[in-house]
Amino acid sequence: MTTVLVVDDSRISRMLSRQFLLQKQPTWTIAEAASGEEAIARLDNVTPDLVLLDLNMPGMGGLAAVGQIQAKCPSARITLLTANVQDAIREKAESLGIGFAAKPITEDRIEQIIAEFGK
């Protein structure tokens, strides 16, 4: 059973991610968090295989949460899903060993993330 943790301060973004993930993988379990802090707390009860992580959130942003998520769930694949598509952000994601996907969240974008996860 694959579990995905969707971390985004936008409820609409979380809903779209959930919808598109379940359209492609209806047996997957989807958990949600609205901030980096909430994501870290959710790891006490959820062990994600895949984390979709927004960059800019109030409080702890995505990049600040990466290290803690990796420490608690070292086998989880993390993809930064953000509208901030600057080269520096892409390079930072790469240096952290995480994926990068540009918003907006679309069915095709989620399909690409799922395909990368399967590799």
JSON list of C-alpha atoms in Angstrom, two decimals:
[
{"chain": "A", "resi": 1, "resn": "MET", "atom": "CA", "xyz": [0.00, 0.00, 0.00]},
{"chain": "A", "resi": 2, "resn": "THR", "atom": "CA", "xyz": [1.49, 3.32, -1.09]},
{"chain": "A", "resi": 3, "resn": "THR", "atom": "CA", "xyz": [0.98, 6.38, 1.10]},
{"chain": "A", "resi": 4, "resn": "VAL", "atom": "CA", "xyz": [1.38, 9.94, -0.15]},
{"chain": "A", "resi": 5, "resn": "LEU", "atom": "CA", "xyz": [1.68, 13.00, 2.08]},
{"chain": "A", "resi": 6, "resn": "VAL", "atom": "CA", "xyz": [0.54, 16.18, 0.32]},
{"chain": "A", "resi": 7, "resn": "VAL", "atom": "CA", "xyz": [1.91, 19.28, 2.06]},
{"chain": "A", "resi": 8, "resn": "ASP", "atom": "CA", "xyz": [0.56, 22.62, 0.87]},
{"chain": "A", "resi": 9, "resn": "ASP", "atom": "CA", "xyz": [-0.95, 25.63, 2.61]},
{"chain": "A", "resi": 10, "resn": "SER", "atom": "CA", "xyz": [-3.52, 25.90, -0.20]},
{"chain": "A", "resi": 11, "resn": "ARG", "atom": "CA", "xyz": [-6.52, 23.69, 0.48]},
{"chain": "A", "resi": 12, "resn": "ILE", "atom": "CA", "xyz": [-7.35, 23.80, -3.24]},
{"chain": "A", "resi": 13, "resn": "SER", "atom": "CA", "xyz": [-3.87, 22.56, -4.17]},
{"chain": "A", "resi": 14, "resn": "ARG", "atom": "CA", "xyz": [-4.20, 19.70, -1.67]},
{"chain": "A", "resi": 15, "resn": "MET", "atom": "CA", "xyz": [-7.63, 18.80, -3.06]},
{"chain": "A", "resi": 16, "resn": "LEU", "atom": "CA", "xyz": [-6.38, 18.83, -6.67]},
{"chain": "A", "resi": 17, "resn": "SER", "atom": "CA", "xyz": [-3.35, 16.72, -5.79]},
{"chain": "A", "resi": 18, "resn": "ARG", "atom": "CA", "xyz": [-5.56, 14.23, -3.95]},
{"chain": "A", "resi": 19, "resn": "GLN", "atom": "CA", "xyz": [-8.06, 14.07, -6.82]},
{"chain": "A", "resi": 20, "resn": "PHE", "atom": "CA", "xyz": [-5.43, 13.55, -9.53]},
{"chain": "A", "resi": 21, "resn": "LEU", "atom": "CA", "xyz": [-3.45, 11.02, -7.47]},
{"chain": "A", "resi": 22, "resn": "LEU", "atom": "CA", "xyz": [-6.54, 8.93, -6.75]},
{"chain": "A", "resi": 23, "resn": "GLN", "atom": "CA", "xyz": [-7.65, 9.08, -10.40]},
{"chain": "A", "resi": 24, "resn": "LYS", "atom": "CA", "xyz": [-4.33, 7.48, -11.37]},
{"chain": "A", "resi": 25, "resn": "GLN", "atom": "CA", "xyz": [-3.80, 5.30, -8.29]},
{"chain": "A", "resi": 26, "resn": "PRO", "atom": "CA", "xyz": [-7.17, 4.65, -6.56]},
{"chain": "A", "resi": 27, "resn": "THR", "atom": "CA", "xyz": [-5.69, 2.26, -3.98]},
{"chain": "A", "resi": 28, "resn": "TRP", "atom": "CA", "xyz": [-3.16, 4.75, -2.64]},
{"chain": "A", "resi": 29, "resn": "THR", "atom": "CA", "xyz": [-3.68, 6.40, 0.75]},
{"chain": "A", "resi": 30, "resn": "ILE", "atom": "CA", "xyz": [-3.44, 10.20, 0.74]},
{"chain": "A", "resi": 31, "resn": "ALA", "atom": "CA", "xyz": [-2.62, 12.18, 3.88]},
{"chain": "A", "resi": 32, "resn": "GLU", "atom": "CA", "xyz": [-2.50, 15.96, 4.00]},
{"chain": "A", "resi": 33, "resn": "ALA", "atom": "CA", "xyz": [-0.74, 18.72, 5.91]},
{"chain": "A", "resi": 34, "resn": "ALA", "atom": "CA", "xyz": [-1.09, 22.50, 5.57]},
{"chain": "A", "resi": 35, "resn": "SER", "atom": "CA", "xyz": [2.42, 23.45, 6.71]},
{"chain": "A", "resi": 36, "resn": "GLY", "atom": "CA", "xyz": [5.91, 22.12, 7.22]},
{"chain": "A", "resi": 37, "resn": "GLU", "atom": "CA", "xyz": [5.29, 21.88, 10.97]},
{"chain": "A", "resi": 38, "resn": "GLU", "atom": "CA", "xyz": [2.07, 19.95, 10.42]},
{"chain": "A", "resi": 39, "resn": "ALA", "atom": "CA", "xyz": [3.85, 17.62, 8.00]},
{"chain": "A", "resi": 40, "resn": "ILE", "atom": "CA", "xyz": [6.54, 16.82, 10.57]},
{"chain": "A", "resi": 41, "resn": "ALA", "atom": "CA", "xyz": [3.85, 16.15, 13.20]},
{"chain": "A", "resi": 42, "resn": "ARG", "atom": "CA", "xyz": [1.93, 13.89, 10.78]},
{"chain": "A", "resi": 43, "resn": "LEU", "atom": "CA", "xyz": [5.02, 11.68, 10.46]},
{"chain": "A", "resi": 44, "resn": "ASP", "atom": "CA", "xyz": [4.30, 10.38, 13.97]},
{"chain": "A", "resi": 45, "resn": "ASN", "atom": "CA", "xyz": [1.23, 8.59, 12.53]},
{"chain": "A", "resi": 46, "resn": "VAL", "atom": "CA", "xyz": [1.89, 8.38, 8.79]},
{"chain": "A", "resi": 47, "resn": "THR", "atom": "CA", "xyz": [4.85, 6.82, 6.98]},
{"chain": "A", "resi": 48, "resn": "PRO", "atom": "CA", "xyz": [4.73, 8.24, 3.47]},
{"chain": "A", "resi": 49, "resn": "ASP", "atom": "CA", "xyz": [6.32, 6.61, 0.47]},
{"chain": "A", "resi": 50, "resn": "LEU", "atom": "CA", "xyz": [5.97, 9.86, -1.49]},
{"chain": "A", "resi": 51, "resn": "VAL", "atom": "CA", "xyz": [5.79, 13.45, -0.23]},
{"chain": "A", "resi": 52, "resn": "LEU", "atom": "CA", "xyz": [4.52, 16.29, -2.43]},
{"chain": "A", "resi": 53, "resn": "LEU", "atom": "CA", "xyz": [5.89, 19.38, -0.75]},
{"chain": "A", "resi": 54, "resn": "ASP", "atom": "CA", "xyz": [5.06, 23.02, -1.44]},
{"chain": "A", "resi": 55, "resn": "LEU", "atom": "CA", "xyz": [7.94, 25.47, -1.17]},
{"chain": "A", "resi": 56, "resn": "ASN", "atom": "CA", "xyz": [6.30, 28.63, 0.17]},
{"chain": "A", "resi": 57, "resn": "MET", "atom": "CA", "xyz": [4.11, 28.15, 3.22]},
{"chain": "A", "resi": 58, "resn": "PRO", "atom": "CA", "xyz": [3.55, 30.18, 6.37]},
{"chain": "A", "resi": 59, "resn": "GLY", "atom": "CA", "xyz": [5.87, 29.05, 9.14]},
{"chain": "A", "resi": 60, "resn": "MET", "atom": "CA", "xyz": [8.18, 26.26, 8.05]},
{"chain": "A", "resi": 61, "resn": "GLY", "atom": "CA", "xyz": [8.49, 26.20, 4.28]},
{"chain": "A", "resi": 62, "resn": "GLY", "atom": "CA", "xyz": [9.16, 23.16, 2.15]},
{"chain": "A", "resi": 63, "resn": "LEU", "atom": "CA", "xyz": [12.94, 23.39, 1.98]},
{"chain": "A", "resi": 64, "resn": "ALA", "atom": "CA", "xyz": [13.18, 23.80, 5.75]},
{"chain": "A", "resi": 65, "resn": "ALA", "atom": "CA", "xyz": [11.04, 20.69, 6.24]},
{"chain": "A", "resi": 66, "resn": "VAL", "atom": "CA", "xyz": [13.01, 18.45, 3.87]},
{"chain": "A", "resi": 67, "resn": "GLY", "atom": "CA", "xyz": [15.78, 17.52, 6.31]},
{"chain": "A", "resi": 68, "resn": "GLN", "atom": "CA", "xyz": [13.36, 16.59, 9.08]},
{"chain": "A", "resi": 69, "resn": "ILE", "atom": "CA", "xyz": [11.19, 14.55, 6.71]},
{"chain": "A", "resi": 70, "resn": "GLN", "atom": "CA", "xyz": [14.26, 12.74, 5.38]},
{"chain": "A", "resi": 71, "resn": "ALA", "atom": "CA", "xyz": [15.46, 12.03, 8.93]},
{"chain": "A", "resi": 72, "resn": "LYS", "atom": "CA", "xyz": [12.11, 10.57, 10.01]},
{"chain": "A", "resi": 73, "resn": "CYS", "atom": "CA", "xyz": [11.31, 8.80, 6.72]},
{"chain": "A", "resi": 74, "resn": "PRO", "atom": "CA", "xyz": [14.60, 8.15, 4.90]},
{"chain": "A", "resi": 75, "resn": "SER", "atom": "CA", "xyz": [13.00, 5.98, 2.23]},
{"chain": "A", "resi": 76, "resn": "ALA", "atom": "CA", "xyz": [10.31, 8.52, 1.29]},
{"chain": "A", "resi": 77, "resn": "ARG", "atom": "CA", "xyz": [10.62, 10.10, -2.14]},
{"chain": "A", "resi": 78, "resn": "ILE", "atom": "CA", "xyz": [10.08, 13.86, -1.89]},
{"chain": "A", "resi": 79, "resn": "THR", "atom": "CA", "xyz": [9.02, 16.11, -4.75]},
{"chain": "A", "resi": 80, "resn": "LEU", "atom": "CA", "xyz": [9.02, 19.87, -4.34]},
{"chain": "A", "resi": 81, "resn": "LEU", "atom": "CA", "xyz": [5.85, 21.06, -6.07]},
{"chain": "A", "resi": 82, "resn": "THR", "atom": "CA", "xyz": [6.03, 24.84, -6.43]},
{"chain": "A", "resi": 83, "resn": "ALA", "atom": "CA", "xyz": [5.23, 27.86, -8.55]},
{"chain": "A", "resi": 84, "resn": "ASN", "atom": "CA", "xyz": [8.73, 29.18, -7.78]},
{"chain": "A", "resi": 85, "resn": "VAL", "atom": "CA", "xyz": [10.56, 27.81, -10.81]},
{"chain": "A", "resi": 86, "resn": "GLN", "atom": "CA", "xyz": [13.83, 29.73, -10.48]},
{"chain": "A", "resi": 87, "resn": "ASP", "atom": "CA", "xyz": [16.98, 27.82, -11.36]},
{"chain": "A", "resi": 88, "resn": "ALA", "atom": "CA", "xyz": [18.32, 28.31, -7.83]},
{"chain": "A", "resi": 89, "resn": "ILE", "atom": "CA", "xyz": [15.31, 26.46, -6.38]},
{"chain": "A", "resi": 90, "resn": "ARG", "atom": "CA", "xyz": [15.66, 23.63, -8.89]},
{"chain": "A", "resi": 91, "resn": "GLU", "atom": "CA", "xyz": [19.37, 23.35, -8.06]},
{"chain": "A", "resi": 92, "resn": "LYS", "atom": "CA", "xyz": [18.65, 23.36, -4.31]},
{"chain": "A", "resi": 93, "resn": "ALA", "atom": "CA", "xyz": [16.10, 20.57, -4.77]},
{"chain": "A", "resi": 94, "resn": "GLU", "atom": "CA", "xyz": [18.63, 18.58, -6.77]},
{"chain": "A", "resi": 95, "resn": "SER", "atom": "CA", "xyz": [21.34, 19.11, -4.13]},
{"chain": "A", "resi": 96, "resn": "LEU", "atom": "CA", "xyz": [18.94, 17.78, -1.47]},
{"chain": "A", "resi": 97, "resn": "GLY", "atom": "CA", "xyz": [18.21, 14.71, -3.56]},
{"chain": "A", "resi": 98, "resn": "ILE", "atom": "CA", "xyz": [14.55, 15.54, -4.07]},
{"chain": "A", "resi": 99, "resn": "GLY", "atom": "CA", "xyz": [12.40, 15.91, -7.16]},
{"chain": "A", "resi": 100, "resn": "PHE", "atom": "CA", "xyz": [11.09, 19.17, -8.58]},
{"chain": "A", "resi": 101, "resn": "ALA", "atom": "CA", "xyz": [7.80, 19.85, -10.31]},
{"chain": "A", "resi": 102, "resn": "ALA", "atom": "CA", "xyz": [6.33, 23.20, -11.32]},
{"chain": "A", "resi": 103, "resn": "LYS", "atom": "CA", "xyz": [2.84, 24.30, -10.40]},
{"chain": "A", "resi": 104, "resn": "PRO", "atom": "CA", "xyz": [0.08, 24.63, -11.40]},
{"chain": "A", "resi": 105, "resn": "ILE", "atom": "CA", "xyz": [-1.02, 21.20, -10.29]},
{"chain": "A", "resi": 106, "resn": "THR", "atom": "CA", "xyz": [-2.43, 19.39, -13.29]},
{"chain": "A", "resi": 107, "resn": "GLU", "atom": "CA", "xyz": [-3.36, 15.83, -14.07]},
{"chain": "A", "resi": 108, "resn": "ASP", "atom": "CA", "xyz": [-0.34, 15.59, -16.40]},
{"chain": "A", "resi": 109, "resn": "ARG", "atom": "CA", "xyz": [2.03, 16.95, -13.74]},
{"chain": "A", "resi": 110, "resn": "ILE", "atom": "CA", "xyz": [0.78, 14.42, -11.17]},
{"chain": "A", "resi": 111, "resn": "GLU", "atom": "CA", "xyz": [1.11, 11.66, -13.78]},
{"chain": "A", "resi": 112, "resn": "GLN", "atom": "CA", "xyz": [4.76, 12.69, -14.32]},
{"chain": "A", "resi": 113, "resn": "ILE", "atom": "CA", "xyz": [5.44, 12.63, -10.56]},
{"chain": "A", "resi": 114, "resn": "ILE", "atom": "CA", "xyz": [3.87, 9.16, -10.28]},
{"chain": "A", "resi": 115, "resn": "ALA", "atom": "CA", "xyz": [6.01, 7.94, -13.21]},
{"chain": "A", "resi": 116, "resn": "GLU", "atom": "CA", "xyz": [9.19, 9.28, -11.56]},
{"chain": "A", "resi": 117, "resn": "PHE", "atom": "CA", "xyz": [8.16, 7.67, -8.25]},
{"chain": "A", "resi": 118, "resn": "GLY", "atom": "CA", "xyz": [7.82, 4.32, -9.99]},
{"chain": "A", "resi": 119, "resn": "LYS", "atom": "CA", "xyz": [11.42, 4.37, -11.27]}
]
